[in-house]
Short mmCIF file of N, CA and C in Angstrom, two decimals:
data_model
loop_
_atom_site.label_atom_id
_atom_site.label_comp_id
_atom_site.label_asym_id
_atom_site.label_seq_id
_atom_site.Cartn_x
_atom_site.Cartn_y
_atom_site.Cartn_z
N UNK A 1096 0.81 -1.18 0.00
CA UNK A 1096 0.00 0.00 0.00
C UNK A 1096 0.86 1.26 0.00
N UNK A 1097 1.73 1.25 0.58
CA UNK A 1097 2.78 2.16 0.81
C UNK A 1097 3.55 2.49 -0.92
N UNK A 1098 3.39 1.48 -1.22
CA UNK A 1098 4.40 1.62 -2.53
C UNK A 1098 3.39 2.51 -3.22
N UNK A 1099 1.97 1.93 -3.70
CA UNK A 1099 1.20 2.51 -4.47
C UNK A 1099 1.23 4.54 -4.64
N UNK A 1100 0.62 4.36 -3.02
CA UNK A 1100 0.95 5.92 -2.35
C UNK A 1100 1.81 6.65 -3.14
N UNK A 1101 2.88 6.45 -2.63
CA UNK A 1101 4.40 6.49 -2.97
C UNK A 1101 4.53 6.86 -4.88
N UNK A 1102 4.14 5.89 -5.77
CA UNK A 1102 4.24 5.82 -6.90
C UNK A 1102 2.79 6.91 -7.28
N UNK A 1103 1.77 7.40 -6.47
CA UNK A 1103 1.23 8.44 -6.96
C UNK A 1103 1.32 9.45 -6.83
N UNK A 1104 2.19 9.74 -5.59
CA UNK A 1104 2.34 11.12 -5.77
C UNK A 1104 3.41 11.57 -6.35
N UNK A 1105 4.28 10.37 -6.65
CA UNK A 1105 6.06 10.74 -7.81
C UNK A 1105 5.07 11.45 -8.91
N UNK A 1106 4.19 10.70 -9.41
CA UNK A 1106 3.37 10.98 -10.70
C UNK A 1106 2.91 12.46 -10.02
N UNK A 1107 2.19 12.55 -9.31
CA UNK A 1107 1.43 13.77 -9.10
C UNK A 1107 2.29 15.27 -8.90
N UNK A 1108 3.96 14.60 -7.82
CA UNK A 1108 4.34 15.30 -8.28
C UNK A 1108 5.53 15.32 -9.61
N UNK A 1109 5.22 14.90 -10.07
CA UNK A 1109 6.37 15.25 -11.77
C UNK A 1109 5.04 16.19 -12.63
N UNK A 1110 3.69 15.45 -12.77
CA UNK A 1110 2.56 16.54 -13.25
C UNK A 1110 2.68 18.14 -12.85
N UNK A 1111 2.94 17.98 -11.91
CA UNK A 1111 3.26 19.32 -11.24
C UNK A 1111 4.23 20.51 -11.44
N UNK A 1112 5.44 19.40 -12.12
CA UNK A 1112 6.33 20.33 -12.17
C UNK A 1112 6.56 20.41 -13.59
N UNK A 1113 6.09 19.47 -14.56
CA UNK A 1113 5.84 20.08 -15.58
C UNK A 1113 4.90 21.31 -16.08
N UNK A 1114 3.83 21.13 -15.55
CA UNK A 1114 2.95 22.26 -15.47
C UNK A 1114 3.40 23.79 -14.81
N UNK A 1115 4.68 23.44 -13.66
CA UNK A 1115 5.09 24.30 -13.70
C UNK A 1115 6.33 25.00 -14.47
N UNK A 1116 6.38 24.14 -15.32
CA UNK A 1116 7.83 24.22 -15.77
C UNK A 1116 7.49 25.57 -16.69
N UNK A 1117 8.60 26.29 -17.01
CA UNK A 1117 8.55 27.98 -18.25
C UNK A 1117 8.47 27.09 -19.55
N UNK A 1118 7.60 28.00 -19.86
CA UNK A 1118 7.26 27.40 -21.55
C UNK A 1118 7.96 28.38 -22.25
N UNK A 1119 8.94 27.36 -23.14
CA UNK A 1119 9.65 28.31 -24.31
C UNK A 1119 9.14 28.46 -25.44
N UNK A 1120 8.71 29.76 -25.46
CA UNK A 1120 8.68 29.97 -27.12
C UNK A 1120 9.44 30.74 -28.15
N UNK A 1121 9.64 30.12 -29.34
CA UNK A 1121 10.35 30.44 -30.32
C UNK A 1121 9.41 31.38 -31.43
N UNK A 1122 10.39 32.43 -31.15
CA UNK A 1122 10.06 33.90 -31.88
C UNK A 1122 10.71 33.47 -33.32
N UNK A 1123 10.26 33.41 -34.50
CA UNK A 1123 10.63 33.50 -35.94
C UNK A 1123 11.51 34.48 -36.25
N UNK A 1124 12.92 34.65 -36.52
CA UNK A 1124 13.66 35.44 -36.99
C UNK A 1124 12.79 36.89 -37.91
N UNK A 1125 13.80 37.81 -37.86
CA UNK A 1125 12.81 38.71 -38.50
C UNK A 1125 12.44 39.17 -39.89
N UNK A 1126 13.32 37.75 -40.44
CA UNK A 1126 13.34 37.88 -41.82
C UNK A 1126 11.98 36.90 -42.36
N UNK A 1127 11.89 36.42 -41.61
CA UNK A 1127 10.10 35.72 -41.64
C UNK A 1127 8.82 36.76 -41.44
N UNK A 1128 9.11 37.97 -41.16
CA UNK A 1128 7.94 38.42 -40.57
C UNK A 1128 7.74 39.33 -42.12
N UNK A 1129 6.27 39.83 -41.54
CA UNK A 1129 5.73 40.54 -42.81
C UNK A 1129 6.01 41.49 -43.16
N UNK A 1130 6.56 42.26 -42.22
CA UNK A 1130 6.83 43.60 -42.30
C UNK A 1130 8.27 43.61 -43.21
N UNK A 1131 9.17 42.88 -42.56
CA UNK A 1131 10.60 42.34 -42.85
C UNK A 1131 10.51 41.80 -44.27
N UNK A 1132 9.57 41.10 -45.24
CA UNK A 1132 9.28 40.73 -46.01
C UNK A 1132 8.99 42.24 -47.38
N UNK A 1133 8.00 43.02 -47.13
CA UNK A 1133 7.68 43.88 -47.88
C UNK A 1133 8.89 45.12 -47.60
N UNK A 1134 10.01 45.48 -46.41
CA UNK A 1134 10.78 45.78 -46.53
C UNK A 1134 11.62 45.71 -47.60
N UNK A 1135 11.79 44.18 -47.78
CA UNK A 1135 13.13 44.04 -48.61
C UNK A 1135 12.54 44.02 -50.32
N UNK A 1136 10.98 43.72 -50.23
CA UNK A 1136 10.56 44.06 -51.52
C UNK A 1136 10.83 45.35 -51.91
N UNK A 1137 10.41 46.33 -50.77
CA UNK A 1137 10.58 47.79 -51.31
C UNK A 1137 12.38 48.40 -51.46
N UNK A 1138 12.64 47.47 -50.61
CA UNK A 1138 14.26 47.88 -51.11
C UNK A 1138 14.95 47.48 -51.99
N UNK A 1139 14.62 46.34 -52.18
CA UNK A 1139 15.14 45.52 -53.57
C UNK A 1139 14.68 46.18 -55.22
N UNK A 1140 12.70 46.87 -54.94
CA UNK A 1140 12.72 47.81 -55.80
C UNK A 1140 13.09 48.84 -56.46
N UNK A 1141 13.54 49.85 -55.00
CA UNK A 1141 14.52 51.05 -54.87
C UNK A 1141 15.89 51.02 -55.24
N UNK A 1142 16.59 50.12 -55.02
CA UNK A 1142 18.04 49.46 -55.66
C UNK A 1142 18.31 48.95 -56.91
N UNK A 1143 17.69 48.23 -57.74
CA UNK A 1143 16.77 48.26 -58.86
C UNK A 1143 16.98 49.56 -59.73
N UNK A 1144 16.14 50.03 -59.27
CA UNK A 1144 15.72 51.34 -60.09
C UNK A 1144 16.98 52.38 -59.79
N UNK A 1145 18.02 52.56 -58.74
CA UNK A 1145 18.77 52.94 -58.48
C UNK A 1145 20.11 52.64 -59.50
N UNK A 1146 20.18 51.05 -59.72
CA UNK A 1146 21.08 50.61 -61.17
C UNK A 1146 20.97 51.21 -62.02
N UNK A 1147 19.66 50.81 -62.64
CA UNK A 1147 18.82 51.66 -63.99
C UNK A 1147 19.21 53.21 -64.24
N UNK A 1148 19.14 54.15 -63.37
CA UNK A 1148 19.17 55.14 -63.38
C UNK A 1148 20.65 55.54 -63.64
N UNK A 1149 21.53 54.75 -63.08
CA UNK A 1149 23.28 54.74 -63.25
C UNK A 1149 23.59 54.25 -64.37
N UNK A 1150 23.18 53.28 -64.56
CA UNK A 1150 23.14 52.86 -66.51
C UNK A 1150 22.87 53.50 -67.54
N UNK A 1151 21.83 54.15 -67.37
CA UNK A 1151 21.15 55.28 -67.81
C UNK A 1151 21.94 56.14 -68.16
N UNK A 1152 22.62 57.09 -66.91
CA UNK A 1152 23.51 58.30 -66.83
C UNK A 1152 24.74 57.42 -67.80
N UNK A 1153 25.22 56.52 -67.58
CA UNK A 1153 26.60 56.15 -68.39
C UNK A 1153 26.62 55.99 -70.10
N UNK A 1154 25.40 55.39 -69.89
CA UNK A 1154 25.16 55.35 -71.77
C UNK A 1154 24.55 56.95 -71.95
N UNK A 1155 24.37 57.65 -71.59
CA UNK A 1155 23.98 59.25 -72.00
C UNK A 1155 25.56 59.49 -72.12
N UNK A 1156 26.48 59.47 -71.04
CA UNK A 1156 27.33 60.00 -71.04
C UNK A 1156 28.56 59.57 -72.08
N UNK A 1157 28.56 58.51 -72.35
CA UNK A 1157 28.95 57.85 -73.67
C UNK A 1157 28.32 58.24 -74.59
N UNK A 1158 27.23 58.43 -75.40
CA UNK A 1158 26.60 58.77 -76.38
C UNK A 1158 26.79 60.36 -76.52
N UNK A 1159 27.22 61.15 -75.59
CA UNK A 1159 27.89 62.19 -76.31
C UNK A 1159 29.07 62.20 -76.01
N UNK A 1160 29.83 61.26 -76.19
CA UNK A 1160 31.44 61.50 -76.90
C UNK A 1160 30.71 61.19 -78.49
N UNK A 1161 32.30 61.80 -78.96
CA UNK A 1161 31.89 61.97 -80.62
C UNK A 1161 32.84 60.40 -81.15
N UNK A 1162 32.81 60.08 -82.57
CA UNK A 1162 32.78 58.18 -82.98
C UNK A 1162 34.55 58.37 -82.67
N UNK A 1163 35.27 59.39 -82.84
CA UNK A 1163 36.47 59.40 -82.38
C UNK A 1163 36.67 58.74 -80.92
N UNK A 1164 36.57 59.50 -79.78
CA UNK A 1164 37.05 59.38 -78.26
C UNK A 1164 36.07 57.90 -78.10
N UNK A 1165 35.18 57.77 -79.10
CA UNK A 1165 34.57 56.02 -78.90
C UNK A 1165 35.41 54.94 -79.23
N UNK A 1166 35.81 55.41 -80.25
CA UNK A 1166 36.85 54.56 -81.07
C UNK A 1166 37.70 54.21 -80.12
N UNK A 1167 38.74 55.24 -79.76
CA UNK A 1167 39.90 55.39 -78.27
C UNK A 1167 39.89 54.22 -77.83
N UNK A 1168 38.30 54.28 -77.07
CA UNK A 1168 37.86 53.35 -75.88
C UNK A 1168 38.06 52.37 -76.38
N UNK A 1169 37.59 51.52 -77.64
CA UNK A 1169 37.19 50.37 -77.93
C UNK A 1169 35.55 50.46 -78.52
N UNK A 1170 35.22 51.53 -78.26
CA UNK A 1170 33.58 51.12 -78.65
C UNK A 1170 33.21 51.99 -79.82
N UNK A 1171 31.56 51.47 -80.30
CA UNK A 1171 31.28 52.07 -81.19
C UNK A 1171 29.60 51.93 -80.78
N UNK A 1172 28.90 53.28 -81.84
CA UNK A 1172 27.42 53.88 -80.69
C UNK A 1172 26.68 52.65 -81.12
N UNK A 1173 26.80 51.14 -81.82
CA UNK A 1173 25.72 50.51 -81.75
C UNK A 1173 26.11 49.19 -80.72
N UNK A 1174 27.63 49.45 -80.08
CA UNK A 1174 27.59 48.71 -78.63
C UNK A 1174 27.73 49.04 -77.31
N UNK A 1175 27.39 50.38 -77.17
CA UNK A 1175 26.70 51.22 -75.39
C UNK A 1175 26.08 50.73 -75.19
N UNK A 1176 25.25 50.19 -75.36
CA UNK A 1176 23.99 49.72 -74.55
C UNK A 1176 24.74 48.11 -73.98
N UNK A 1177 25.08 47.64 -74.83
CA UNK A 1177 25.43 46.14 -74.45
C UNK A 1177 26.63 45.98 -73.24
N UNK A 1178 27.78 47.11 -73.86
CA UNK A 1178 29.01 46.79 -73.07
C UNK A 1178 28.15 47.66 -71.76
N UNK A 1179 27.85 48.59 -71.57
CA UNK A 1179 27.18 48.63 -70.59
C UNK A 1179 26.61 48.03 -69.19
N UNK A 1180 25.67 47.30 -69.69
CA UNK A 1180 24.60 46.25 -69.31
C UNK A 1180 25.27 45.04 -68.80
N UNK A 1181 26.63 44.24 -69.64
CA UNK A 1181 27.37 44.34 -69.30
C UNK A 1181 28.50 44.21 -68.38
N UNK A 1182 28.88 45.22 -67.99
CA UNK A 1182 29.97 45.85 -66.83
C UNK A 1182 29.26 45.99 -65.46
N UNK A 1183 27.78 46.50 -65.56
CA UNK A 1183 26.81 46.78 -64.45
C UNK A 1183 26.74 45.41 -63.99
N UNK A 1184 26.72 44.17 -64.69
CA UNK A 1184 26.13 43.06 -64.62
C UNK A 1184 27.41 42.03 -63.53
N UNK A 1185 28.33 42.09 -64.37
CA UNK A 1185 30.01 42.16 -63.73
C UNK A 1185 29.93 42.37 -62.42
N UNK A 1186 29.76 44.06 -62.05
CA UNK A 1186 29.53 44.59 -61.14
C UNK A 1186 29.01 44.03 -59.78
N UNK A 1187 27.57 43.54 -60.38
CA UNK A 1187 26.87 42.87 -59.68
C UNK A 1187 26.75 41.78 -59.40
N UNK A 1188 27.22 41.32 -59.73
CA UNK A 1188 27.73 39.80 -59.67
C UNK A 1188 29.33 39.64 -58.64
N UNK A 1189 29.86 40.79 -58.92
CA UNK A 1189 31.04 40.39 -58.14
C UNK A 1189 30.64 41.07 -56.42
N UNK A 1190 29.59 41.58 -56.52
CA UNK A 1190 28.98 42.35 -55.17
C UNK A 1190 28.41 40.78 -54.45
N UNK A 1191 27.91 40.54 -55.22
CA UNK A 1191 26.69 39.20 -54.44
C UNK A 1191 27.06 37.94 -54.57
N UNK A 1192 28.87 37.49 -54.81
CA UNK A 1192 29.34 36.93 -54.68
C UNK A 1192 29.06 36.18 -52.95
N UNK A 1193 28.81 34.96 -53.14
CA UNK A 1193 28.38 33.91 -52.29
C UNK A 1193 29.73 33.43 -51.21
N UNK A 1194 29.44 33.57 -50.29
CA UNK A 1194 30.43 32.77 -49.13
C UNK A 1194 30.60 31.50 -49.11
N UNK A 1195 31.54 30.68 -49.03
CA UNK A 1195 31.39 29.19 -49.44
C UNK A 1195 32.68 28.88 -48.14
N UNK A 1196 32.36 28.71 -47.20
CA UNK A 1196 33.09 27.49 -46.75
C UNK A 1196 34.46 26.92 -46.74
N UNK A 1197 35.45 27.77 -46.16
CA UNK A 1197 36.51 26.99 -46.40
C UNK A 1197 37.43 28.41 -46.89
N UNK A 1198 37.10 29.79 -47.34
CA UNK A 1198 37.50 30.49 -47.75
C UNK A 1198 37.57 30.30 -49.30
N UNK A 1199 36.81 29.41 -49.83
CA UNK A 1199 37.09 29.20 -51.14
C UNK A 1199 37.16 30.43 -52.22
N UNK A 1200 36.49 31.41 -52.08
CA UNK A 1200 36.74 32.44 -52.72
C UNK A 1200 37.61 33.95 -52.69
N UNK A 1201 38.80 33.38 -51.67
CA UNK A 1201 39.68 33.91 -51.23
C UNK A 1201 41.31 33.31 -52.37
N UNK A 1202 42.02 33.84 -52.90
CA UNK A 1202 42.97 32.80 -53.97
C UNK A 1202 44.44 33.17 -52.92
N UNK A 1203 45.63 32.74 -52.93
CA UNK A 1203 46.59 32.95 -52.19
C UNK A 1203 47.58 34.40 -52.67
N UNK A 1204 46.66 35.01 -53.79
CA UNK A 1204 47.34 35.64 -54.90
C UNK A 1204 46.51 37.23 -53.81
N UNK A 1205 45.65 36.95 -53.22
CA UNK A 1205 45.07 37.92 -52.11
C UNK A 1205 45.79 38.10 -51.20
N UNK A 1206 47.07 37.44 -50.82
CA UNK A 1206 47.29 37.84 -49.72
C UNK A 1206 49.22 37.91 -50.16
N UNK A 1207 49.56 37.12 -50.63
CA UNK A 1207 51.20 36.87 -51.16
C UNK A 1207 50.95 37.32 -52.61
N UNK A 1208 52.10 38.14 -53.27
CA UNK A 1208 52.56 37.81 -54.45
C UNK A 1208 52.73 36.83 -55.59
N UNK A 1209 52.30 36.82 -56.60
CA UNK A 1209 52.94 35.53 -57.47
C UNK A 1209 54.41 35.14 -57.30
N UNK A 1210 55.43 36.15 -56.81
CA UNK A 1210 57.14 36.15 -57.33
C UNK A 1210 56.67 35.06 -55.52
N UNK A 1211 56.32 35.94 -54.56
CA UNK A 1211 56.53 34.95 -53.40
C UNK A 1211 56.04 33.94 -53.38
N UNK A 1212 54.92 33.52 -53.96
CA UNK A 1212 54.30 32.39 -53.91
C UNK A 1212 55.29 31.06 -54.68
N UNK A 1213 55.59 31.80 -56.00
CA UNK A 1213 56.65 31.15 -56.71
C UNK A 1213 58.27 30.39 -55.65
N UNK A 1214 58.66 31.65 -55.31
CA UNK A 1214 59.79 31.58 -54.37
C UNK A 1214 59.36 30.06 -53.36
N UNK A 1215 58.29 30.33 -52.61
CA UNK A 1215 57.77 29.49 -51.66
C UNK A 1215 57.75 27.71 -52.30
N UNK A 1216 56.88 27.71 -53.27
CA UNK A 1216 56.74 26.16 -53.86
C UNK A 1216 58.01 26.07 -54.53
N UNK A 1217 58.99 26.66 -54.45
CA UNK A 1217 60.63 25.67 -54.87
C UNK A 1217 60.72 25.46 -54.05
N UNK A 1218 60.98 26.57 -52.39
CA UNK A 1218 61.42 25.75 -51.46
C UNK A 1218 60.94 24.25 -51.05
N UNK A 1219 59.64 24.71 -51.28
CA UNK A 1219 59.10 23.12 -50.49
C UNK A 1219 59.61 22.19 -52.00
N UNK A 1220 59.71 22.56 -53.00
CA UNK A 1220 60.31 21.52 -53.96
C UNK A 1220 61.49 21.13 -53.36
N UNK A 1221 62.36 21.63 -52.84
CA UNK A 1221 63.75 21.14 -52.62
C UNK A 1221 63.92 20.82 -51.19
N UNK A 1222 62.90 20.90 -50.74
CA UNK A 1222 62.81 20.59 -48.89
C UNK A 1222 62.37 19.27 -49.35
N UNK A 1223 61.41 18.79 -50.49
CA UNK A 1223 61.38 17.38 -50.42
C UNK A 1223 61.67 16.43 -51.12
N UNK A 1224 62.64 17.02 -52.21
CA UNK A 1224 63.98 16.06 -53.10
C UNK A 1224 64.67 16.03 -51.98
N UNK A 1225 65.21 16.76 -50.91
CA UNK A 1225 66.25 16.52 -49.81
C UNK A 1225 65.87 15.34 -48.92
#
C-alpha cells in the first residue's frame, strides 16, 4: 500500500512540475515576418531602379562622346547599350558573390605575391627532393 501511495504522488508530483515548468517559445527570426518581407521588396525595388538610373547616366554619357574618343575606348554607338549592361552586370555579380566554406573564394594571390608564392613552392620543392 505504501508503494502505491508512494508511486502516486512521484506521478502527481512530476505533473506538477511540468505544469510548472517555463514554456519556451520560439520567436521566428525577423526575416520571416511581414513587415521584414515587404521591406526588402521595397528595397530591392529602390536598388533596382537605383542601377537603372546609373546605366542610364553612363550610356547618355557615352553617347555624347563623338565616334572618335569612342573609337579610343574600344567602342562604337551601336555597342553602349550592351558593353554597358554588361559591366553593371560584372559589377553585380562580383557584389553578391556567395560565401562558401573553407574560404574558397579567397585565392593565395590575395594575400602573397605571385614572385613569393613562386619563391615558396621551390622551397618546399627542394625541402622534399632533400
Amino acid at each position: 500500500m505504501k508503494n502505491s501511495t508512494l508511486g502516486f504522488s512521484a506521478a502527481t508530483k512530476a505533473r506538477t512540475e511540468i505544469a510548472n515548468a517555463p514554456v519556451l517559445v520560439t520567436v521566428a527570426p525577423h526575416r520571416y515576418t511581414k513587415a521584414y518581407r515587404i521591406y526588402a521588396a521595397v528595397s530591392g525595388i529602390v536598388e533596382s531602379f537605383k542601377n537603372y538610373m546609373e546605366r542610364r547616366a553612363t550610356v547618355r554619357q557615352l553617347w555624347d562622346l563623338n565616334d572618335r574618343e569612342l573609337n579610343d575606348i574600344g567602342l562604337s554607338r551601336g555597342n553602349i547599350e550592351a558593353t554597358v549592361n554588361s559591366l553593371y552586370a560584372e559589377a553585380v555579380e562580383k557584389e553578391t558573390k556567395s560565401f562558401k566554406p573553407g574560404f574558397a573564394f579567397l585565392s593565395s594571390s590575395d594575400f602573397v605575391s605571385t614572385k613569393d608564392t613562386k619563391a615558396a613552392e621551390n622551397l618546399n620543392k627542394a625541402a622534399r627532393a632533400a
